[in-house]
Amino acid sequence: MKKMLLTGVLLALSGAGAVKVGALLPLSGAGSVSGQAARNGYLLALEEINKAGGVLGRPLELEFADDGSSPAKAVPEFVKLVTVEKVDFMVGGVSSATSIAISGPAKQYNTFMAWIGAAAVPVEDAFADHKYFFHYHPWSYYNFEAILDYFKHLRVTKKARNIAIAYEDGPFGSAGIGDTVAAFKKAGFNVVMTEKFKTGSGNFGPIVSKAKAARPDIFYWVGYDTDALPLATEIKQQNLNVGLIYGTPPSWPVGFEKNRLADNVAGLSLWLPTSPNAQSRAFVNAYRKKFGNVTEEYFAPLAYVNLKTLAAAINKAGSTDKDKVAAALAATNTQTPFGPLTFTKSNKTRYQGFKAGSWLSFQYLGDDRAPVYPLKFAKKTTVWGK
């Protein structure tokens, strides 16, 4: 855990104690690409917030904790932030499994949580009765709504009919898989395979063999970035003849676009740095100035938006009182790199931020992620492998 303070800036702020925010992230383990991207987004936001005067005339202080992509590690790290570090608010939360694990202590300590990830419906169930839970990332049914819309487009334009599904065995991949299959069937697709795998195992030989026998038009997989390369390798080695390989990891492996195995692989993202809106351009410029490069991981701008809006709500509330900050954050109506952000009810929780309309599908074409759907955002036409 490392305390992040902008010392020089803080000297200009009042002598009052800092407002403390805890950030629980997967800085190591299977979800670390997303976690590291989020960390950079938070650091950029923290710098801007404190340069602008902090919150309530006090510095904002950010305490990072690494959940290791593991529920067993997430719980003590979360409890330590809340009880030992005595943070005023919590941000972060990429993994569904770790978020479910901390739901008990979160409610026990009545913790204020502005959460950026954890899309699985069991997380929504776990926090349905928690009045200080703000969820920025779309829930999985919003994600699927966007995917299904794209696949329907491929059914019309590419005659796609048969879908093979591979999914990781944790909450992220497994929760709602029955509903996913039913929705595909209801939309007129044939689900020719559903196979579960253990994320990070790299053992995709049997799954790809079954897919090859099932002859799908679309190979659809739900897992993490660690699964992308071994799966693409196995598909290449077995010469799976498929129209589209479509994955939904929260992040993709660093440098995946440089590997020729990535060619034509498609996926889902809330954001790409080529997004033309003014807030996205400003974020890209600020990120490049601070870090010397440009990220393609949407968890970086998502974390940035997360901390900036929380800080704005604290200032608007004029207090760190949780009820007052919750009321202020609930009234958020602002432009972001993803488009407008407001909070409304989801199926079960009080405060849901982004929904299905924020997603876009992209395809690795050359060394780039090119938006291919929705058509109004597309810069390239989908490359179909059959």
Short mmCIF file of C-alpha atoms in Angstrom, two decimals:
data_model
loop_
_atom_site.label_atom_id
_atom_site.label_comp_id
_atom_site.label_asym_id
_atom_site.label_seq_id
_atom_site.Cartn_x
_atom_site.Cartn_y
_atom_site.Cartn_z
CA MET A 1 0.00 0.00 0.00
CA LYS A 2 1.40 3.37 -0.89
CA LYS A 3 0.19 6.76 0.17
CA MET A 4 -0.12 9.18 -2.70
CA LEU A 5 0.15 12.84 -1.81
CA LEU A 6 1.05 15.78 -3.97
CA THR A 7 3.19 17.35 -1.29
CA GLY A 8 4.02 20.59 -3.04
CA VAL A 9 0.41 21.25 -3.85
CA LEU A 10 -0.77 20.33 -0.41
CA LEU A 11 1.33 23.02 1.19
CA ALA A 12 -0.92 25.53 -0.52
CA LEU A 13 -4.05 23.96 0.90
CA SER A 14 -5.46 24.46 4.35
CA GLY A 15 -3.88 22.82 7.34
CA ALA A 16 -6.93 20.65 7.90
CA GLY A 17 -6.51 16.90 7.56
CA ALA A 18 -6.82 15.24 4.19
CA VAL A 19 -9.98 13.64 2.91
CA LYS A 20 -8.98 10.01 2.52
CA VAL A 21 -10.14 7.72 -0.28
CA GLY A 22 -9.24 4.04 -0.39
CA ALA A 23 -8.75 2.38 -3.79
CA LEU A 24 -9.01 -1.42 -3.88
CA LEU A 25 -7.61 -2.69 -7.19
CA PRO A 26 -6.16 -5.86 -8.74
CA LEU A 27 -2.62 -4.54 -9.09
CA SER A 28 -1.40 -8.12 -9.43
CA GLY A 29 -2.94 -11.37 -10.62
CA ALA A 30 -5.39 -12.12 -13.43
CA GLY A 31 -7.03 -8.69 -13.43
CA SER A 32 -3.85 -6.64 -13.14
CA VAL A 33 -4.01 -5.05 -16.61
CA SER A 34 -7.33 -3.46 -15.64
CA GLY A 35 -6.07 -2.64 -12.16
CA GLN A 36 -2.90 -0.93 -13.34
CA ALA A 37 -4.85 1.02 -15.95
CA ALA A 38 -7.28 2.16 -13.24
CA ARG A 39 -4.40 3.15 -10.97
CA ASN A 40 -3.04 5.49 -13.63
CA GLY A 41 -6.48 7.00 -14.14
CA TYR A 42 -6.77 7.66 -10.39
CA LEU A 43 -3.31 9.23 -10.21
CA LEU A 44 -4.12 11.57 -13.07
CA ALA A 45 -7.42 12.58 -11.46
CA LEU A 46 -5.76 13.00 -8.05
CA GLU A 47 -3.17 15.35 -9.49
CA GLU A 48 -5.80 17.49 -11.19
CA ILE A 49 -8.07 17.57 -8.13
CA ASN A 50 -5.32 18.69 -5.76
CA LYS A 51 -3.94 21.22 -8.24
CA ALA A 52 -7.42 22.69 -8.35
CA GLY A 53 -7.53 23.04 -4.55
CA GLY A 54 -8.41 19.57 -3.32
CA VAL A 55 -11.79 18.99 -1.70
CA LEU A 56 -13.37 21.20 0.94
CA GLY A 57 -10.15 23.22 0.93
CA ARG A 58 -8.26 20.13 2.04
CA PRO A 59 -5.99 17.76 0.16
CA LEU A 60 -7.43 14.59 -1.28
CA GLU A 61 -5.39 11.57 -0.28
CA LEU A 62 -5.53 8.23 -2.08
CA GLU A 63 -4.58 4.96 -0.43
CA PHE A 64 -4.09 2.05 -2.84
CA ALA A 65 -4.51 -1.58 -1.85
CA ASP A 66 -3.82 -4.60 -4.04
CA ASP A 67 -6.54 -7.25 -3.90
CA GLY A 68 -4.33 -9.60 -5.92
CA SER A 69 -7.35 -10.54 -8.06
CA SER A 70 -8.20 -12.81 -5.13
CA PRO A 71 -11.27 -12.71 -2.87
CA ALA A 72 -9.20 -14.12 0.00
CA LYS A 73 -6.79 -11.20 -0.21
CA ALA A 74 -9.41 -8.57 -1.00
CA VAL A 75 -11.30 -8.91 2.29
CA PRO A 76 -8.42 -8.13 4.71
CA GLU A 77 -7.17 -5.33 2.44
CA PHE A 78 -10.64 -3.80 2.35
CA VAL A 79 -11.08 -4.07 6.12
CA LYS A 80 -7.66 -2.55 6.71
CA LEU A 81 -8.48 0.46 4.53
CA VAL A 82 -11.74 1.04 6.36
CA THR A 83 -10.73 0.31 9.96
CA VAL A 84 -7.00 1.06 10.16
CA GLU A 85 -6.49 3.69 7.47
CA LYS A 86 -9.97 5.06 8.22
CA VAL A 87 -10.67 6.17 4.67
CA ASP A 88 -13.73 8.35 4.19
CA PHE A 89 -14.75 6.74 0.89
CA MET A 90 -13.85 3.68 -1.18
CA VAL A 91 -13.27 3.52 -4.94
CA GLY A 92 -12.02 0.75 -7.24
CA GLY A 93 -13.50 -2.70 -7.43
CA VAL A 94 -12.67 -4.28 -10.79
CA SER A 95 -13.37 -7.94 -10.10
CA SER A 96 -16.82 -9.38 -9.50
CA ALA A 97 -15.46 -12.19 -7.31
CA THR A 98 -13.58 -9.82 -4.99
CA SER A 99 -16.54 -7.42 -4.84
CA ILE A 100 -18.86 -10.20 -3.74
CA ALA A 101 -16.33 -11.21 -1.09
CA ILE A 102 -16.21 -7.71 0.45
CA SER A 103 -19.95 -7.11 0.34
CA GLY A 104 -20.31 -8.38 3.92
CA PRO A 105 -17.75 -6.05 5.52
CA ALA A 106 -18.86 -3.19 3.25
CA LYS A 107 -22.34 -3.39 4.71
CA GLN A 108 -21.04 -4.10 8.20
CA TYR A 109 -19.04 -0.84 8.18
CA ASN A 110 -21.63 1.02 6.10
CA THR A 111 -18.89 1.95 3.64
CA PHE A 112 -19.42 4.53 0.92
CA MET A 113 -18.42 2.84 -2.35
CA ALA A 114 -18.02 4.44 -5.78
CA TRP A 115 -17.34 1.27 -7.77
CA ILE A 116 -15.88 1.11 -11.29
CA GLY A 117 -16.10 -2.57 -12.29
CA ALA A 118 -17.64 -5.81 -11.04
CA ALA A 119 -20.28 -6.26 -13.73
CA ALA A 120 -21.70 -9.65 -12.70
CA VAL A 121 -25.30 -9.72 -11.53
CA PRO A 122 -24.42 -11.48 -8.22
CA VAL A 123 -22.59 -8.25 -7.29
CA GLU A 124 -25.77 -6.33 -8.01
CA ASP A 125 -27.63 -8.79 -5.79
CA ALA A 126 -25.04 -8.41 -3.02
CA PHE A 127 -25.27 -4.60 -2.95
CA ALA A 128 -28.97 -4.23 -3.74
CA ASP A 129 -29.77 -3.02 -0.21
CA HIS A 130 -26.65 -0.88 0.28
CA LYS A 131 -27.58 2.80 0.15
CA TYR A 132 -24.01 4.03 -0.39
CA PHE A 133 -23.17 1.88 -3.44
CA PHE A 134 -22.62 3.78 -6.70
CA HIS A 135 -21.87 1.58 -9.72
CA TYR A 136 -20.23 3.21 -12.73
CA HIS A 137 -19.58 0.19 -15.01
CA PRO A 138 -22.59 -1.25 -16.87
CA TRP A 139 -23.99 -4.47 -15.39
CA SER A 140 -23.45 -7.61 -17.45
CA TYR A 141 -26.97 -7.52 -18.89
CA TYR A 142 -26.20 -4.08 -20.34
CA ASN A 143 -22.99 -5.51 -21.82
CA PHE A 144 -24.87 -8.41 -23.33
CA GLU A 145 -27.52 -6.11 -24.76
CA ALA A 146 -24.79 -4.34 -26.75
CA ILE A 147 -23.21 -7.64 -27.87
CA LEU A 148 -26.51 -9.12 -28.95
CA ASP A 149 -27.28 -6.04 -31.01
CA TYR A 150 -23.95 -6.46 -32.84
CA PHE A 151 -24.50 -10.17 -33.41
CA LYS A 152 -27.96 -9.46 -34.83
CA HIS A 153 -26.27 -7.09 -37.25
CA LEU A 154 -23.88 -9.91 -38.24
CA ARG A 155 -26.82 -12.26 -38.73
CA VAL A 156 -28.20 -9.88 -41.33
CA THR A 157 -24.95 -8.87 -43.01
CA LYS A 158 -22.87 -12.08 -42.69
CA LYS A 159 -25.56 -14.77 -42.33
CA ALA A 160 -24.23 -15.63 -38.84
CA ARG A 161 -26.37 -18.34 -37.26
CA ASN A 162 -24.29 -20.62 -35.03
CA ILE A 163 -22.57 -19.45 -31.83
CA ALA A 164 -20.07 -21.41 -29.71
CA ILE A 165 -19.63 -20.11 -26.14
CA ALA A 166 -16.65 -20.57 -23.82
CA TYR A 167 -16.83 -18.95 -20.37
CA GLU A 168 -14.67 -18.76 -17.26
CA ASP A 169 -15.92 -20.57 -14.18
CA GLY A 170 -16.05 -17.54 -11.82
CA PRO A 171 -18.94 -15.10 -11.30
CA PHE A 172 -17.82 -12.91 -14.20
CA GLY A 173 -18.22 -15.66 -16.78
CA SER A 174 -20.66 -18.06 -15.20
CA ALA A 175 -23.31 -15.85 -13.67
CA GLY A 176 -26.24 -15.64 -16.03
CA ILE A 177 -24.80 -17.99 -18.64
CA GLY A 178 -28.18 -19.72 -18.84
CA ASP A 179 -29.86 -16.40 -19.58
CA THR A 180 -27.20 -15.67 -22.21
CA VAL A 181 -27.89 -18.92 -24.02
CA ALA A 182 -31.64 -18.35 -23.81
CA ALA A 183 -31.29 -14.81 -25.17
CA PHE A 184 -29.20 -15.97 -28.12
CA LYS A 185 -31.78 -18.65 -28.93
CA LYS A 186 -34.66 -16.20 -28.57
CA ALA A 187 -32.87 -13.91 -31.03
CA GLY A 188 -32.77 -16.73 -33.58
CA PHE A 189 -29.23 -18.06 -33.10
CA ASN A 190 -28.22 -21.68 -32.68
CA VAL A 191 -25.98 -22.15 -29.62
CA VAL A 192 -23.87 -25.07 -30.79
CA MET A 193 -21.51 -25.26 -27.80
CA THR A 194 -21.27 -24.04 -24.18
CA GLU A 195 -18.03 -24.95 -22.41
CA LYS A 196 -16.63 -23.73 -19.09
CA PHE A 197 -12.92 -23.12 -18.47
CA LYS A 198 -10.73 -22.04 -15.56
CA THR A 199 -9.30 -18.60 -16.22
CA GLY A 200 -5.52 -18.49 -16.40
CA SER A 201 -5.22 -22.23 -17.02
CA GLY A 202 -4.24 -21.81 -20.69
CA ASN A 203 -5.82 -25.17 -21.42
CA PHE A 204 -8.05 -24.50 -24.43
CA GLY A 205 -7.23 -27.53 -26.57
CA PRO A 206 -10.37 -29.56 -25.74
CA ILE A 207 -12.64 -26.50 -26.03
CA VAL A 208 -11.33 -25.50 -29.45
CA SER A 209 -11.61 -29.12 -30.62
CA LYS A 210 -15.27 -29.16 -29.62
CA ALA A 211 -15.84 -25.81 -31.31
CA LYS A 212 -14.23 -27.11 -34.48
CA ALA A 213 -16.63 -30.04 -34.51
CA ALA A 214 -19.59 -27.72 -33.88
CA ARG A 215 -18.67 -25.44 -36.82
CA PRO A 216 -19.78 -22.09 -35.33
CA ASP A 217 -20.02 -18.82 -37.20
CA ILE A 218 -19.08 -16.89 -34.04
CA PHE A 219 -16.78 -18.08 -31.25
CA TYR A 220 -17.82 -16.06 -28.18
CA TRP A 221 -15.70 -16.22 -25.03
CA VAL A 222 -15.99 -14.59 -21.61
CA GLY A 223 -12.83 -14.53 -19.50
CA TYR A 224 -9.84 -12.39 -18.57
CA ASP A 225 -6.87 -10.93 -20.38
CA THR A 226 -4.69 -13.87 -19.36
CA ASP A 227 -6.91 -16.14 -21.47
CA ALA A 228 -6.73 -14.14 -24.71
CA LEU A 229 -3.33 -15.20 -26.03
CA PRO A 230 -3.46 -18.94 -25.21
CA LEU A 231 -6.97 -19.12 -26.67
CA ALA A 232 -5.94 -17.30 -29.86
CA THR A 233 -2.89 -19.57 -30.12
CA GLU A 234 -5.00 -22.73 -29.83
CA ILE A 235 -7.50 -21.45 -32.38
CA LYS A 236 -4.67 -20.79 -34.82
CA GLN A 237 -2.99 -24.14 -34.20
CA GLN A 238 -6.22 -26.06 -34.72
CA ASN A 239 -7.16 -23.87 -37.70
CA LEU A 240 -10.66 -23.19 -36.42
CA ASN A 241 -12.71 -21.92 -39.36
CA VAL A 242 -14.91 -19.24 -37.85
CA GLY A 243 -16.41 -15.97 -39.02
CA LEU A 244 -15.60 -14.01 -35.86
CA ILE A 245 -13.77 -14.56 -32.59
CA TYR A 246 -15.37 -12.27 -30.02
CA GLY A 247 -14.08 -11.86 -26.46
CA THR A 248 -15.22 -9.79 -23.50
CA PRO A 249 -12.30 -9.58 -21.05
CA PRO A 250 -12.30 -6.39 -18.96
CA SER A 251 -8.89 -5.62 -20.48
CA TRP A 252 -6.71 -7.16 -23.18
CA PRO A 253 -3.08 -8.26 -22.76
CA VAL A 254 -0.55 -5.46 -23.04
CA GLY A 255 0.82 -5.45 -26.60
CA PHE A 256 -1.79 -7.94 -27.86
CA GLU A 257 -2.37 -5.74 -30.91
CA LYS A 258 1.26 -6.32 -32.00
CA ASN A 259 0.79 -10.10 -32.08
CA ARG A 260 -0.46 -11.41 -35.43
CA LEU A 261 -2.62 -13.91 -33.50
CA ALA A 262 -4.76 -10.90 -32.60
CA ASP A 263 -5.63 -10.16 -36.23
CA ASN A 264 -9.40 -9.82 -36.66
CA VAL A 265 -10.15 -10.78 -33.04
CA ALA A 266 -13.07 -8.65 -31.84
CA GLY A 267 -14.15 -7.40 -28.45
CA LEU A 268 -16.14 -4.93 -26.40
CA SER A 269 -14.94 -1.64 -24.94
CA LEU A 270 -16.50 1.33 -23.21
CA TRP A 271 -13.96 3.64 -24.79
CA LEU A 272 -11.11 3.93 -27.25
CA PRO A 273 -8.60 6.78 -27.41
CA THR A 274 -9.85 7.63 -30.90
CA SER A 275 -13.21 8.65 -29.47
CA PRO A 276 -13.88 12.09 -30.94
CA ASN A 277 -15.68 13.76 -28.02
CA ALA A 278 -14.00 16.71 -26.32
CA GLN A 279 -13.74 15.05 -22.88
CA SER A 280 -12.00 12.03 -24.40
CA ARG A 281 -9.53 14.20 -26.28
CA ALA A 282 -8.77 16.16 -23.09
CA PHE A 283 -8.22 12.93 -21.15
CA VAL A 284 -5.90 11.51 -23.83
CA ASN A 285 -3.84 14.71 -23.90
CA ALA A 286 -3.57 14.88 -20.10
CA TYR A 287 -2.71 11.18 -19.87
CA ARG A 288 -0.01 11.51 -22.52
CA LYS A 289 1.47 14.51 -20.73
CA LYS A 290 1.65 12.69 -17.38
CA PHE A 291 2.65 9.21 -18.49
CA GLY A 292 4.28 9.78 -21.89
CA ASN A 293 1.99 7.37 -23.73
CA VAL A 294 -1.65 6.67 -24.53
CA THR A 295 -3.68 3.90 -22.94
CA GLU A 296 -6.32 1.89 -24.76
CA GLU A 297 -7.75 0.41 -21.56
CA TYR A 298 -11.08 1.92 -20.61
CA PHE A 299 -10.48 1.35 -16.90
CA ALA A 300 -8.05 4.29 -16.99
CA PRO A 301 -10.62 6.93 -18.02
CA LEU A 302 -13.28 5.14 -15.96
CA ALA A 303 -11.20 5.50 -12.79
CA TYR A 304 -10.44 9.09 -13.75
CA VAL A 305 -14.15 9.89 -14.09
CA ASN A 306 -14.85 7.97 -10.87
CA LEU A 307 -12.54 10.02 -8.66
CA LYS A 308 -13.30 13.35 -10.35
CA THR A 309 -17.04 12.95 -9.89
CA LEU A 310 -16.63 11.78 -6.29
CA ALA A 311 -14.47 14.82 -5.53
CA ALA A 312 -17.01 17.10 -7.19
CA ALA A 313 -19.78 15.56 -5.09
CA ILE A 314 -17.82 16.08 -1.86
CA ASN A 315 -17.29 19.73 -2.74
CA LYS A 316 -20.92 20.14 -3.71
CA ALA A 317 -22.03 18.51 -0.46
CA GLY A 318 -19.73 20.83 1.50
CA SER A 319 -19.03 17.95 3.83
CA THR A 320 -17.81 14.37 4.01
CA ASP A 321 -21.15 13.36 5.51
CA LYS A 322 -22.10 10.22 3.57
CA ASP A 323 -25.76 11.11 3.13
CA LYS A 324 -24.92 14.57 1.80
CA VAL A 325 -22.23 13.24 -0.55
CA ALA A 326 -24.57 10.47 -1.77
CA ALA A 327 -27.24 13.06 -2.57
CA ALA A 328 -24.71 15.19 -4.45
CA LEU A 329 -23.24 12.25 -6.39
CA ALA A 330 -26.72 10.99 -7.24
CA ALA A 331 -27.39 14.36 -8.89
CA THR A 332 -24.31 14.05 -11.16
CA ASN A 333 -24.98 15.15 -14.71
CA THR A 334 -21.72 15.64 -16.53
CA GLN A 335 -19.96 14.93 -19.81
CA THR A 336 -17.19 12.30 -19.73
CA PRO A 337 -14.91 10.48 -22.20
CA PHE A 338 -17.72 7.88 -22.40
CA GLY A 339 -20.49 10.39 -22.99
CA PRO A 340 -22.90 11.83 -20.42
CA LEU A 341 -22.94 10.39 -16.90
CA THR A 342 -26.00 10.37 -14.68
CA PHE A 343 -27.10 7.89 -12.02
CA THR A 344 -30.43 6.10 -12.21
CA LYS A 345 -31.79 2.87 -10.75
CA SER A 346 -30.71 -0.45 -12.26
CA ASN A 347 -32.71 -3.62 -11.85
CA LYS A 348 -31.70 -3.85 -8.19
CA THR A 349 -29.36 -1.06 -7.10
CA ARG A 350 -30.13 2.62 -6.53
CA TYR A 351 -27.31 4.28 -8.42
CA GLN A 352 -26.24 2.98 -11.82
CA GLY A 353 -24.05 5.07 -14.11
CA PHE A 354 -23.25 3.89 -17.63
CA LYS A 355 -25.53 1.46 -19.46
CA ALA A 356 -25.72 -0.42 -22.79
CA GLY A 357 -25.53 2.67 -25.00
CA SER A 358 -21.97 3.36 -23.87
CA TRP A 359 -20.47 0.18 -25.38
CA LEU A 360 -18.86 -0.25 -28.75
CA SER A 361 -17.46 -3.32 -30.52
CA PHE A 362 -13.98 -3.16 -32.00
CA GLN A 363 -11.75 -5.46 -34.03
CA TYR A 364 -7.97 -5.81 -34.00
CA LEU A 365 -7.05 -4.68 -37.50
CA GLY A 366 -3.38 -4.10 -38.19
CA ASP A 367 -1.87 -2.74 -34.97
CA ASP A 368 -5.01 -0.96 -33.90
CA ARG A 369 -8.39 -1.51 -32.29
CA ALA A 370 -10.85 -0.26 -34.89
CA PRO A 371 -14.45 0.45 -33.86
CA VAL A 372 -16.77 -1.63 -36.07
CA TYR A 373 -20.15 -1.31 -34.29
CA PRO A 374 -22.49 0.52 -33.67
CA LEU A 375 -22.24 1.72 -37.23
CA LYS A 376 -22.48 5.38 -36.19
CA PHE A 377 -19.14 4.95 -34.35
CA ALA A 378 -17.53 2.52 -36.83
CA LYS A 379 -14.26 3.45 -38.51
CA LYS A 380 -13.85 0.09 -40.29
CA THR A 381 -16.15 -2.65 -41.58
CA THR A 382 -16.11 -5.97 -39.71
CA VAL A 383 -13.65 -8.46 -41.22
CA TRP A 384 -15.51 -11.78 -41.42
CA GLY A 385 -13.39 -14.93 -41.48
CA LYS A 386 -15.64 -17.21 -43.52
#
